[in-house]
Amino acid sequence: MDKIVIEGGVPLSGEISISGAKNSAIKLMAVCLLTDQPLELTNMPRLRDTRFMGQLLASLGTQVEEGPGSRMLLHANDLTSTTAPYDLVRKMRATFNVLGPLLARCHKAKVSLPGGCAIGARPVNLHLDALQALGADIELSEGYVIASAKGGLKGADITFPFISVGATEHTMLAAVLAKGETVLNNAAREPEIIDLANCLNAMGAKITGAGRSEMRIEGVKSLKGVTYSVVPDRIEAGTYALAAATAGGKVRLVNVRSDHLGSLWPLIAQAGAKVTMDENSVLIERGSTRLKPVDMETQAYPGFPTDLQAQFMAMCCLADGVSIIRENIFENRFMHCPELARMGADITVHGREAVVRGVEKLTGAPVMATDLRASASLIAAGLAAQGTTEIARVYHLDRGFEHIEVKLGNCGARIKRVSE
Ligand code: EPZ
């Protein structure tokens, strides 16, 4: 298994180009199931998670081709199966989202329940309630959802009891081909939702209000093929911005949508880094002055993203004072705390709150990645720490960060991947 080895204590200096967003790309890939025409995605990140989704789509009969550069061609003209087996779904939860498009197009599907994961139980009750509201008959049997919609799905008025990114996207993916209008209330407003709506609308869907709490979807009979470019990854951009603030230096992020990280920039500035931005690039600078503590809590968009909580905490570990970090989205997303503590961080967790007492320096240590974003926080801490940090279980990182060691290496970081 690969390890990442970092010789820390070197400020970063250089430019990093942000890849397409993982959490948009994998849902956009599922869109191909809604049409018999080809879907070409550009600005596609090459990641373990996009590969898992590709494997699942191929198992359903989709032609999946990775083109030159960051292109992917998906063509589901002849679906040969409507079953998503446990072995594929368990590897990546978002593959569960093929249920809605399969139901919409084929009127039946059998998809494994995804199960829990390291950051929480992550049930799919909201997904299933919404599909039922659209007229699907749903039965749970032996770990599978067996769903059918004789005569097709029908538009409905759906109010989510709380905000869920996955349930909002999943319902969109089903409702686009339903008969009549669907209204989604309390919908998620993440940029990835807007990206999905933009792609579907380019294919002929009629979605209005994406990015707002109330979204309307007028069902259409069919969708056509399209070439669509994936939105830049705001979480990858935020991760490098936080790494630069933590390790110090001067890093320019390019191919970034700075407006998608409106909750992050003021907090990085409050911590003592200078943030200069224009529409497509952001410059992060921090000299040798000590970081300041900052309190933060995660919220649904446009609030602070849970996917940057661990990286933000790495920065707070080196602040001159106490930061309080509250995780409101997932119940078990503090697994990076004991690993950061191995590097000298002083963190106490009380339920959903972490009290981070800043220390003057972190020291390199062997640590273990526990989930995707936790791995990124260990990298940020390792870049700032004195000495050598070895991060094991790098496969978590490979799920969501494209060429992370190359991108950081180009900014002067002494970072390498070691195969064992
Ligand atoms: C998406 O997960 C992202 N994943 C997550 O990123 C991200 O952390 C999360 O949204 C929040 O922004 C992908 O896009 C693939 P939710 P998702 O439904 O859709 C509960 C990463 O590191 N809930 O908004 O699964 C749920 O347990 C990943 O890239 C239910 O109770 O998140 C959670 O507490 C991790 N029932 C909360 O809602 C449901 O049916 C929000 O989850 C659905 C969700």
GROMACS .gro file of C-alpha atoms and ligand atoms in nm:
model
  464
    1MET     CA    1   0.000   0.000   0.000
    2ASP     CA    2   0.119   0.352  -0.081
    3LYS     CA    3   0.229   0.604   0.180
    4ILE     CA    4   0.277   0.979   0.153
    5VAL     CA    5   0.600   1.099   0.311
    6ILE     CA    6   0.644   1.469   0.388
    7GLU     CA    7   0.951   1.654   0.513
    8GLY     CA    8   0.771   1.948   0.668
    9GLY     CA    9   0.859   2.303   0.763
   10VAL     CA   10   0.894   2.442   0.409
   11PRO     CA   11   0.662   2.730   0.310
   12LEU     CA   12   0.471   2.671  -0.014
   13SER     CA   13   0.533   2.883  -0.320
   14GLY     CA   14   0.378   2.845  -0.664
   15GLU     CA   15   0.058   2.793  -0.857
   16ILE     CA   16  -0.196   2.511  -0.834
   17SER     CA   17  -0.457   2.439  -1.099
   18ILE     CA   18  -0.781   2.310  -0.953
   19SER     CA   19  -0.940   2.000  -1.109
   20GLY     CA   20  -1.308   1.935  -1.179
   21ALA     CA   21  -1.521   1.870  -0.872
   22LYS     CA   22  -1.537   1.509  -0.759
   23ASN     CA   23  -1.877   1.552  -0.596
   24SER     CA   24  -2.020   1.699  -0.912
   25ALA     CA   25  -1.846   1.462  -1.154
   26ILE     CA   26  -1.983   1.143  -1.001
   27LYS     CA   27  -2.344   1.267  -1.015
   28LEU     CA   28  -2.295   1.401  -1.369
   29MET     CA   29  -2.173   1.056  -1.470
   30ALA     CA   30  -2.506   0.908  -1.349
   31VAL     CA   31  -2.686   1.149  -1.585
   32CYS     CA   32  -2.580   0.932  -1.881
   33LEU     CA   33  -2.837   0.671  -1.770
   34LEU     CA   34  -3.118   0.913  -1.856
   35THR     CA   35  -3.054   0.917  -2.231
   36ASP     CA   36  -2.966   0.683  -2.516
   37GLN     CA   37  -2.742   0.955  -2.659
   38PRO     CA   38  -2.374   1.012  -2.569
   39LEU     CA   39  -2.276   1.236  -2.278
   40GLU     CA   40  -1.928   1.386  -2.297
   41LEU     CA   41  -1.788   1.530  -1.974
   42THR     CA   42  -1.484   1.757  -1.983
   43ASN     CA   43  -1.273   1.889  -1.693
   44MET     CA   44  -1.325   1.543  -1.538
   45PRO     CA   45  -1.097   1.464  -1.245
   46ARG     CA   46  -0.924   1.124  -1.263
   47LEU     CA   47  -0.998   0.974  -0.923
   48ARG     CA   48  -1.072   0.644  -0.758
   49ASP     CA   49  -1.434   0.756  -0.704
   50THR     CA   50  -1.491   0.843  -1.071
   51ARG     CA   51  -1.336   0.507  -1.160
   52PHE     CA   52  -1.578   0.327  -0.923
   53MET     CA   53  -1.873   0.508  -1.080
   54GLY     CA   54  -1.740   0.417  -1.426
   55GLN     CA   55  -1.722   0.051  -1.323
   56LEU     CA   56  -2.080   0.055  -1.202
   57LEU     CA   57  -2.209   0.229  -1.515
   58ALA     CA   58  -2.019  -0.019  -1.733
   59SER     CA   59  -2.177  -0.309  -1.542
   60LEU     CA   60  -2.520  -0.167  -1.641
   61GLY     CA   61  -2.421  -0.170  -2.008
   62THR     CA   62  -2.285   0.183  -2.049
   63GLN     CA   63  -1.986   0.241  -2.275
   64VAL     CA   64  -1.737   0.432  -2.064
   65GLU     CA   65  -1.432   0.579  -2.236
   66GLU     CA   66  -1.170   0.802  -2.084
   67GLY     CA   67  -1.059   1.039  -2.359
   68PRO     CA   68  -0.742   1.245  -2.387
   69GLY     CA   69  -0.689   1.517  -2.126
   70SER     CA   70  -0.975   1.525  -1.884
   71ARG     CA   71  -1.255   1.401  -2.107
   72MET     CA   72  -1.491   1.112  -2.045
   73LEU     CA   73  -1.743   0.975  -2.287
   74LEU     CA   74  -2.045   0.788  -2.151
   75HIS     CA   75  -2.298   0.622  -2.376
   76ALA     CA   76  -2.588   0.427  -2.229
   77ASN     CA   77  -2.777   0.354  -2.550
   78ASP     CA   78  -2.831  -0.010  -2.464
   79LEU     CA   79  -2.869  -0.077  -2.092
   80THR     CA   80  -2.819  -0.447  -2.021
   81SER     CA   81  -2.892  -0.447  -1.647
   82THR     CA   82  -3.083  -0.247  -1.388
   83THR     CA   83  -2.907  -0.401  -1.088
   84ALA     CA   84  -2.631  -0.224  -0.893
   85PRO     CA   85  -2.465  -0.494  -0.682
   86TYR     CA   86  -2.336  -0.459  -0.326
   87ASP     CA   87  -1.975  -0.516  -0.431
   88LEU     CA   88  -1.976  -0.198  -0.640
   89VAL     CA   89  -2.207   0.021  -0.426
   90ARG     CA   90  -2.018  -0.048  -0.102
   91LYS     CA   91  -1.699   0.095  -0.255
   92MET     CA   92  -1.857   0.436  -0.311
   93ARG     CA   93  -2.185   0.554  -0.161
   94ALA     CA   94  -2.277   0.794  -0.440
   95THR     CA   95  -2.322   0.500  -0.680
   96PHE     CA   96  -2.654   0.454  -0.495
   97ASN     CA   97  -2.775   0.754  -0.697
   98VAL     CA   98  -2.817   0.537  -1.007
   99LEU     CA   99  -3.144   0.415  -0.855
  100GLY     CA  100  -3.339   0.729  -0.954
  101PRO     CA  101  -3.221   0.748  -1.318
  102LEU     CA  102  -3.274   0.373  -1.368
  103LEU     CA  103  -3.628   0.404  -1.231
  104ALA     CA  104  -3.693   0.708  -1.448
  105ARG     CA  105  -3.573   0.545  -1.768
  106CYS     CA  106  -3.635   0.171  -1.720
  107HIS     CA  107  -3.916   0.195  -1.459
  108LYS     CA  108  -3.737  -0.058  -1.240
  109ALA     CA  109  -3.411  -0.100  -1.053
  110LYS     CA  110  -3.244  -0.310  -0.786
  111VAL     CA  111  -2.970  -0.123  -0.605
  112SER     CA  112  -2.775  -0.227  -0.298
  113LEU     CA  113  -2.816  -0.013   0.013
  114PRO     CA  114  -2.486   0.166   0.066
  115GLY     CA  115  -2.447   0.107   0.441
  116GLY     CA  116  -2.271   0.340   0.684
  117CYS     CA  117  -1.922   0.481   0.648
  118ALA     CA  118  -1.641   0.619   0.858
  119ILE     CA  119  -1.791   0.967   0.904
  120GLY     CA  120  -2.138   0.856   1.012
  121ALA     CA  121  -2.440   0.628   0.963
  122ARG     CA  122  -2.549   0.820   0.651
  123PRO     CA  123  -2.895   0.669   0.594
  124VAL     CA  124  -3.079   0.709   0.261
  125ASN     CA  125  -3.433   0.747   0.399
  126LEU     CA  126  -3.479   1.091   0.237
  127HIS     CA  127  -3.380   0.950  -0.103
  128LEU     CA  128  -3.632   0.668  -0.073
  129ASP     CA  129  -3.913   0.890   0.061
  130ALA     CA  130  -3.866   1.125  -0.235
  131LEU     CA  131  -3.867   0.842  -0.490
  132GLN     CA  132  -4.183   0.704  -0.328
  133ALA     CA  133  -4.343   1.049  -0.352
  134LEU     CA  134  -4.265   1.034  -0.726
  135GLY     CA  135  -4.470   0.715  -0.742
  136ALA     CA  136  -4.207   0.443  -0.702
  137ASP     CA  137  -4.295   0.120  -0.523
  138ILE     CA  138  -4.006   0.039  -0.296
  139GLU     CA  139  -3.926  -0.280  -0.114
  140LEU     CA  140  -3.618  -0.349   0.096
  141SER     CA  141  -3.493  -0.704   0.074
  142GLU     CA  142  -3.163  -0.864   0.174
  143GLY     CA  143  -2.973  -0.535   0.172
  144TYR     CA  144  -3.117  -0.421  -0.159
  145VAL     CA  145  -3.371  -0.160  -0.263
  146ILE     CA  146  -3.604  -0.315  -0.517
  147ALA     CA  147  -3.798  -0.040  -0.687
  148SER     CA  148  -4.048  -0.016  -0.968
  149ALA     CA  149  -4.267   0.250  -1.125
  150LYS     CA  150  -4.521   0.092  -1.359
  151GLY     CA  151  -4.619   0.351  -1.616
  152GLY     CA  152  -4.331   0.578  -1.509
  153LEU     CA  153  -4.264   0.830  -1.233
  154LYS     CA  154  -4.501   1.121  -1.168
  155GLY     CA  155  -4.416   1.474  -1.056
  156ALA     CA  156  -4.482   1.556  -0.690
  157ASP     CA  157  -4.450   1.829  -0.429
  158ILE     CA  158  -4.168   1.719  -0.197
  159THR     CA  159  -4.049   1.889   0.120
  160PHE     CA  160  -3.721   1.759   0.261
  161PRO     CA  161  -3.731   1.754   0.644
  162PHE     CA  162  -3.369   1.875   0.647
  163ILE     CA  163  -3.115   1.961   0.381
  164SER     CA  164  -2.949   1.671   0.202
  165VAL     CA  165  -2.720   1.717  -0.097
  166GLY     CA  166  -2.751   1.354  -0.207
  167ALA     CA  167  -3.130   1.336  -0.171
  168THR     CA  168  -3.175   1.663  -0.363
  169GLU     CA  169  -2.954   1.541  -0.648
  170HIS     CA  170  -3.109   1.196  -0.651
  171THR     CA  171  -3.461   1.339  -0.674
  172MET     CA  172  -3.355   1.570  -0.958
  173LEU     CA  173  -3.209   1.270  -1.143
  174ALA     CA  174  -3.545   1.092  -1.118
  175ALA     CA  175  -3.787   1.384  -1.162
  176VAL     CA  176  -3.643   1.512  -1.491
  177LEU     CA  177  -3.816   1.230  -1.681
  178ALA     CA  178  -4.130   1.212  -1.461
  179LYS     CA  179  -4.472   1.311  -1.593
  180GLY     CA  180  -4.566   1.659  -1.477
  181GLU     CA  181  -4.407   1.905  -1.239
  182THR     CA  182  -4.199   1.831  -0.928
  183VAL     CA  183  -4.143   2.097  -0.665
  184LEU     CA  184  -3.856   2.047  -0.421
  185ASN     CA  185  -3.878   2.245  -0.098
  186ASN     CA  186  -3.582   2.281   0.140
  187ALA     CA  187  -3.353   2.162  -0.140
  188ALA     CA  188  -2.974   2.174  -0.100
  189ARG     CA  189  -2.814   2.479  -0.268
  190GLU     CA  190  -2.455   2.358  -0.323
  191PRO     CA  191  -2.272   2.459  -0.645
  192GLU     CA  192  -2.276   2.087  -0.737
  193ILE     CA  193  -2.659   2.103  -0.745
  194ILE     CA  194  -2.642   2.396  -0.987
  195ASP     CA  195  -2.385   2.208  -1.197
  196LEU     CA  196  -2.617   1.907  -1.220
  197ALA     CA  197  -2.912   2.128  -1.316
  198ASN     CA  198  -2.704   2.312  -1.580
  199CYS     CA  199  -2.598   1.983  -1.739
  200LEU     CA  200  -2.952   1.842  -1.736
  201ASN     CA  201  -3.096   2.167  -1.877
  202ALA     CA  202  -2.835   2.161  -2.156
  203MET     CA  203  -2.975   1.815  -2.239
  204GLY     CA  204  -3.330   1.949  -2.261
  205ALA     CA  205  -3.451   1.923  -1.899
  206LYS     CA  206  -3.665   2.201  -1.753
  207ILE     CA  207  -3.525   2.281  -1.410
  208THR     CA  208  -3.561   2.623  -1.251
  209GLY     CA  209  -3.448   2.744  -0.910
  210ALA     CA  210  -3.135   2.526  -0.871
  211GLY     CA  211  -2.922   2.697  -0.605
  212ARG     CA  212  -3.234   2.812  -0.421
  213SER     CA  213  -3.437   2.631  -0.155
  214GLU     CA  214  -3.731   2.584  -0.389
  215MET     CA  215  -3.656   2.409  -0.714
  216ARG     CA  216  -3.905   2.325  -0.989
  217ILE     CA  217  -3.863   2.044  -1.239
  218GLU     CA  218  -4.102   2.013  -1.530
  219GLY     CA  219  -4.064   1.655  -1.650
  220VAL     CA  220  -3.969   1.597  -2.015
  221LYS     CA  221  -4.010   1.288  -2.234
  222SER     CA  222  -3.644   1.250  -2.328
  223LEU     CA  223  -3.302   1.408  -2.294
  224LYS     CA  224  -3.043   1.455  -2.566
  225GLY     CA  225  -2.665   1.411  -2.555
  226VAL     CA  226  -2.435   1.698  -2.468
  227THR     CA  227  -2.075   1.799  -2.398
  228TYR     CA  228  -2.051   1.948  -2.051
  229SER     CA  229  -1.760   2.083  -1.844
  230VAL     CA  230  -1.749   1.989  -1.472
  231VAL     CA  231  -1.738   2.283  -1.228
  232PRO     CA  232  -1.400   2.340  -1.052
  233ASP     CA  233  -1.366   2.157  -0.719
  234ARG     CA  234  -1.430   2.406  -0.436
  235ILE     CA  235  -1.320   2.153  -0.174
  236GLU     CA  236  -0.988   2.087  -0.348
  237ALA     CA  237  -0.936   2.465  -0.381
  238GLY     CA  238  -1.022   2.520  -0.014
  239THR     CA  239  -0.787   2.240   0.087
  240TYR     CA  240  -0.488   2.400  -0.089
  241ALA     CA  241  -0.582   2.744   0.043
  242LEU     CA  242  -0.587   2.604   0.397
  243ALA     CA  243  -0.262   2.412   0.338
  244ALA     CA  244  -0.096   2.739   0.230
  245ALA     CA  245  -0.233   2.922   0.534
  246THR     CA  246  -0.115   2.640   0.763
  247ALA     CA  247   0.234   2.588   0.616
  248GLY     CA  248   0.284   2.954   0.515
  249GLY     CA  249   0.411   3.087   0.182
  250LYS     CA  250   0.244   3.222  -0.130
  251VAL     CA  251   0.017   3.004  -0.344
  252ARG     CA  252  -0.199   3.106  -0.637
  253LEU     CA  253  -0.497   2.883  -0.710
  254VAL     CA  254  -0.613   2.893  -1.071
  255ASN     CA  255  -0.919   2.748  -1.246
  256VAL     CA  256  -1.111   2.812  -0.926
  257ARG     CA  257  -1.455   2.959  -0.860
  258SER     CA  258  -1.374   3.188  -0.566
  259ASP     CA  259  -1.744   3.272  -0.526
  260HIS     CA  260  -1.809   2.909  -0.427
  261LEU     CA  261  -1.598   2.949  -0.111
  262GLY     CA  262  -1.752   3.265   0.029
  263SER     CA  263  -1.766   3.114   0.379
  264LEU     CA  264  -1.394   3.024   0.380
  265TRP     CA  265  -1.211   3.340   0.273
  266PRO     CA  266  -1.310   3.565   0.568
  267LEU     CA  267  -1.208   3.292   0.814
  268ILE     CA  268  -0.867   3.236   0.650
  269ALA     CA  269  -0.816   3.614   0.660
  270GLN     CA  270  -0.920   3.620   1.026
  271ALA     CA  271  -0.654   3.353   1.092
  272GLY     CA  272  -0.392   3.590   0.950
  273ALA     CA  273  -0.342   3.491   0.585
  274LYS     CA  274  -0.389   3.745   0.307
  275VAL     CA  275  -0.648   3.647   0.046
  276THR     CA  276  -0.658   3.827  -0.290
  277MET     CA  277  -0.903   3.707  -0.550
  278ASP     CA  278  -1.051   3.765  -0.887
  279GLU     CA  279  -1.310   3.560  -1.069
  280ASN     CA  280  -1.089   3.264  -1.163
  281SER     CA  281  -0.792   3.280  -0.928
  282VAL     CA  282  -0.714   3.327  -0.560
  283LEU     CA  283  -0.379   3.418  -0.404
  284ILE     CA  284  -0.311   3.305  -0.046
  285GLU     CA  285  -0.013   3.455   0.136
  286ARG     CA  286   0.113   3.409   0.490
  287GLY     CA  287   0.450   3.516   0.628
  288SER     CA  288   0.609   3.410   0.954
  289THR     CA  289   0.361   3.573   1.193
  290ARG     CA  290   0.175   3.327   1.413
  291LEU     CA  291  -0.177   3.225   1.306
  292LYS     CA  292  -0.472   3.352   1.509
  293PRO     CA  293  -0.747   3.128   1.649
  294VAL     CA  294  -1.083   3.119   1.466
  295ASP     CA  295  -1.413   2.960   1.567
  296MET     CA  296  -1.603   2.781   1.293
  297GLU     CA  297  -1.910   2.563   1.249
  298THR     CA  298  -2.007   2.358   0.947
  299GLN     CA  299  -2.339   2.421   0.773
  300ALA     CA  300  -2.510   2.336   0.448
  301TYR     CA  301  -2.412   2.569   0.159
  302PRO     CA  302  -2.364   2.865   0.165
  303GLY     CA  303  -2.233   2.788   0.516
  304PHE     CA  304  -1.888   2.647   0.588
  305PRO     CA  305  -1.847   2.305   0.416
  306THR     CA  306  -1.807   1.997   0.633
  307ASP     CA  307  -1.563   1.871   0.368
  308LEU     CA  308  -1.314   2.142   0.477
  309GLN     CA  309  -1.360   2.102   0.853
  310ALA     CA  310  -1.062   1.869   0.905
  311GLN     CA  311  -0.828   2.087   0.694
  312PHE     CA  312  -0.946   2.397   0.881
  313MET     CA  313  -0.872   2.226   1.209
  314ALA     CA  314  -0.513   2.154   1.098
  315MET     CA  315  -0.467   2.530   1.056
  316CYS     CA  316  -0.618   2.606   1.398
  317CYS     CA  317  -0.375   2.359   1.561
  318LEU     CA  318  -0.097   2.617   1.508
  319ALA     CA  319  -0.292   2.927   1.616
  320ASP     CA  320  -0.198   3.143   1.910
  321GLY     CA  321  -0.507   3.066   2.119
  322VAL     CA  322  -0.818   2.848   2.137
  323SER     CA  323  -1.047   2.775   1.840
  324ILE     CA  324  -1.386   2.605   1.878
  325ILE     CA  325  -1.491   2.393   1.582
  326ARG     CA  326  -1.845   2.257   1.560
  327GLU     CA  327  -1.943   1.982   1.314
  328ASN     CA  328  -2.316   2.004   1.241
  329ILE     CA  329  -2.349   1.780   0.935
  330PHE     CA  330  -2.197   1.440   1.024
  331GLU     CA  331  -2.196   1.285   1.371
  332ASN     CA  332  -1.856   1.118   1.351
  333ARG     CA  333  -1.627   1.350   1.159
  334PHE     CA  334  -1.350   1.410   1.412
  335MET     CA  335  -1.139   1.102   1.346
  336HIS     CA  336  -0.848   1.318   1.236
  337CYS     CA  337  -0.820   1.458   1.593
  338PRO     CA  338  -0.627   1.166   1.746
  339GLU     CA  339  -0.400   1.158   1.440
  340LEU     CA  340  -0.330   1.533   1.463
  341ALA     CA  341  -0.264   1.480   1.835
  342ARG     CA  342   0.012   1.234   1.738
  343MET     CA  343   0.181   1.533   1.572
  344GLY     CA  344   0.158   1.743   1.889
  345ALA     CA  345  -0.184   1.906   1.844
  346ASP     CA  346  -0.392   1.977   2.153
  347ILE     CA  347  -0.755   1.895   2.072
  348THR     CA  348  -1.040   1.792   2.301
  349VAL     CA  349  -1.361   1.664   2.147
  350HIS     CA  350  -1.695   1.702   2.328
  351GLY     CA  351  -1.970   1.549   2.113
  352ARG     CA  352  -2.000   1.768   1.804
  353GLU     CA  353  -1.752   2.027   1.927
  354ALA     CA  354  -1.372   2.024   1.918
  355VAL     CA  355  -1.171   2.260   2.133
  356VAL     CA  356  -0.838   2.325   1.959
  357ARG     CA  357  -0.571   2.482   2.177
  358GLY     CA  358  -0.308   2.610   1.938
  359VAL     CA  359   0.052   2.495   1.984
  360GLU     CA  360   0.369   2.667   1.866
  361LYS     CA  361   0.480   2.380   1.649
  362LEU     CA  362   0.370   2.041   1.523
  363THR     CA  363   0.618   1.759   1.482
  364GLY     CA  364   0.623   1.496   1.209
  365ALA     CA  365   0.491   1.150   1.301
  366PRO     CA  366   0.360   0.832   1.139
  367VAL     CA  367  -0.017   0.884   1.106
  368MET     CA  368  -0.309   0.709   0.946
  369ALA     CA  369  -0.564   0.853   0.703
  370THR     CA  370  -0.915   0.766   0.822
  371ASP     CA  371  -1.126   0.921   0.548
  372LEU     CA  372  -1.079   1.138   0.243
  373ARG     CA  373  -1.084   1.487   0.394
  374ALA     CA  374  -0.915   1.373   0.716
  375SER     CA  375  -0.621   1.262   0.499
  376ALA     CA  376  -0.597   1.612   0.354
  377SER     CA  377  -0.581   1.762   0.704
  378LEU     CA  378  -0.286   1.535   0.786
  379ILE     CA  379  -0.111   1.651   0.471
  380ALA     CA  380  -0.161   2.019   0.567
  381ALA     CA  381  -0.034   1.947   0.918
  382GLY     CA  382   0.260   1.748   0.778
  383LEU     CA  383   0.361   2.036   0.550
  384ALA     CA  384   0.374   2.271   0.849
  385ALA     CA  385   0.532   2.025   1.096
  386GLN     CA  386   0.900   1.998   1.183
  387GLY     CA  387   1.042   1.666   1.064
  388THR     CA  388   0.898   1.370   0.876
  389THR     CA  389   0.531   1.276   0.855
  390GLU     CA  390   0.433   0.943   0.703
  391ILE     CA  391   0.066   0.910   0.609
  392ALA     CA  392  -0.059   0.555   0.567
  393ARG     CA  393  -0.383   0.441   0.396
  394VAL     CA  394  -0.339   0.688   0.114
  395TYR     CA  395  -0.615   0.519  -0.085
  396HIS     CA  396  -0.859   0.747   0.099
  397LEU     CA  397  -0.679   1.047  -0.049
  398ASP     CA  398  -0.683   0.901  -0.399
  399ARG     CA  399  -1.063   0.892  -0.388
  400GLY     CA  400  -1.087   1.268  -0.412
  401PHE     CA  401  -0.759   1.452  -0.481
  402GLU     CA  402  -0.599   1.437  -0.824
  403HIS     CA  403  -0.216   1.428  -0.818
  404ILE     CA  404  -0.199   1.590  -0.475
  405GLU     CA  405   0.171   1.515  -0.425
  406VAL     CA  406   0.254   1.653  -0.771
  407LYS     CA  407   0.052   1.971  -0.721
  408LEU     CA  408   0.209   2.037  -0.379
  409GLY     CA  409   0.554   1.928  -0.500
  410ASN     CA  410   0.532   2.194  -0.772
  411CYS     CA  411   0.495   2.449  -0.490
  412GLY     CA  412   0.819   2.339  -0.327
  413ALA     CA  413   0.671   2.092  -0.077
  414ARG     CA  414   0.903   1.800   0.003
  415ILE     CA  415   0.636   1.538  -0.048
  416LYS     CA  416   0.655   1.199  -0.213
  417ARG     CA  417   0.449   0.887  -0.259
  418VAL     CA  418   0.619   0.566  -0.152
  419SER     CA  419   0.493   0.223  -0.257
  420GLU     CA  420   0.551  -0.055  -0.008
  421EPZ     C1  421  -2.246   1.488   0.006
  421EPZ     O1  422  -2.278   1.371   0.080
  421EPZ     C2  423  -2.100   1.478  -0.029
  421EPZ     N1  424  -2.075   1.356  -0.104
  421EPZ     C3  425  -2.017   1.476   0.099
  421EPZ     O2  426  -1.881   1.477   0.063
  421EPZ     C4  427  -2.049   1.603   0.179
  421EPZ     O3  428  -1.978   1.597   0.300
  421EPZ     C5  429  -2.198   1.612   0.205
  421EPZ     O4  430  -2.271   1.607   0.079
  421EPZ     C6  431  -2.240   1.740   0.275
  421EPZ     O5  432  -2.199   1.850   0.201
  421EPZ     C7  433  -2.095   1.353  -0.234
  421EPZ     O6  434  -2.138   1.450  -0.295
  421EPZ     C8  435  -2.060   1.228  -0.304
  421EPZ     P1  436  -2.608   1.476   0.273
  421EPZ     P2  437  -2.428   1.331   0.105
  421EPZ     O7  438  -2.714   1.389   0.219
  421EPZ     O8  439  -2.509   1.371  -0.012
  421EPZ     C9  440  -2.810   1.289   0.666
  421EPZ    C10  441  -1.658   1.395   0.064
  421EPZ     O9  442  -1.566   1.388   0.148
  421EPZ     N2  443  -2.902   1.214   0.576
  421EPZ    O10  444  -2.616   1.622   0.249
  421EPZ    O11  445  -2.430   1.190   0.147
  421EPZ    C11  446  -2.666   1.243   0.655
  421EPZ    O12  447  -2.640   1.128   0.731
  421EPZ    C12  448  -1.801   1.360   0.099
  421EPZ    O13  449  -1.639   1.429  -0.054
  421EPZ    C13  450  -3.004   1.139   0.630
  421EPZ    O14  451  -3.021   1.130   0.752
  421EPZ    O15  452  -2.464   1.425   0.229
  421EPZ    C14  453  -2.592   1.365   0.702
  421EPZ    O16  454  -2.587   1.367   0.842
  421EPZ    C15  455  -1.817   1.309   0.238
  421EPZ     N3  456  -3.087   1.072   0.544
  421EPZ    C16  457  -2.680   1.481   0.653
  421EPZ    O17  458  -2.808   1.423   0.627
  421EPZ    C17  459  -3.072   1.079   0.409
  421EPZ    O18  460  -3.150   1.016   0.336
  421EPZ    C18  461  -2.634   1.550   0.526
  421EPZ    O19  462  -2.598   1.451   0.431
  421EPZ    C19  463  -2.968   1.156   0.357
  421EPZ    C20  464  -2.885   1.223   0.442
   0.00000   0.00000   0.00000
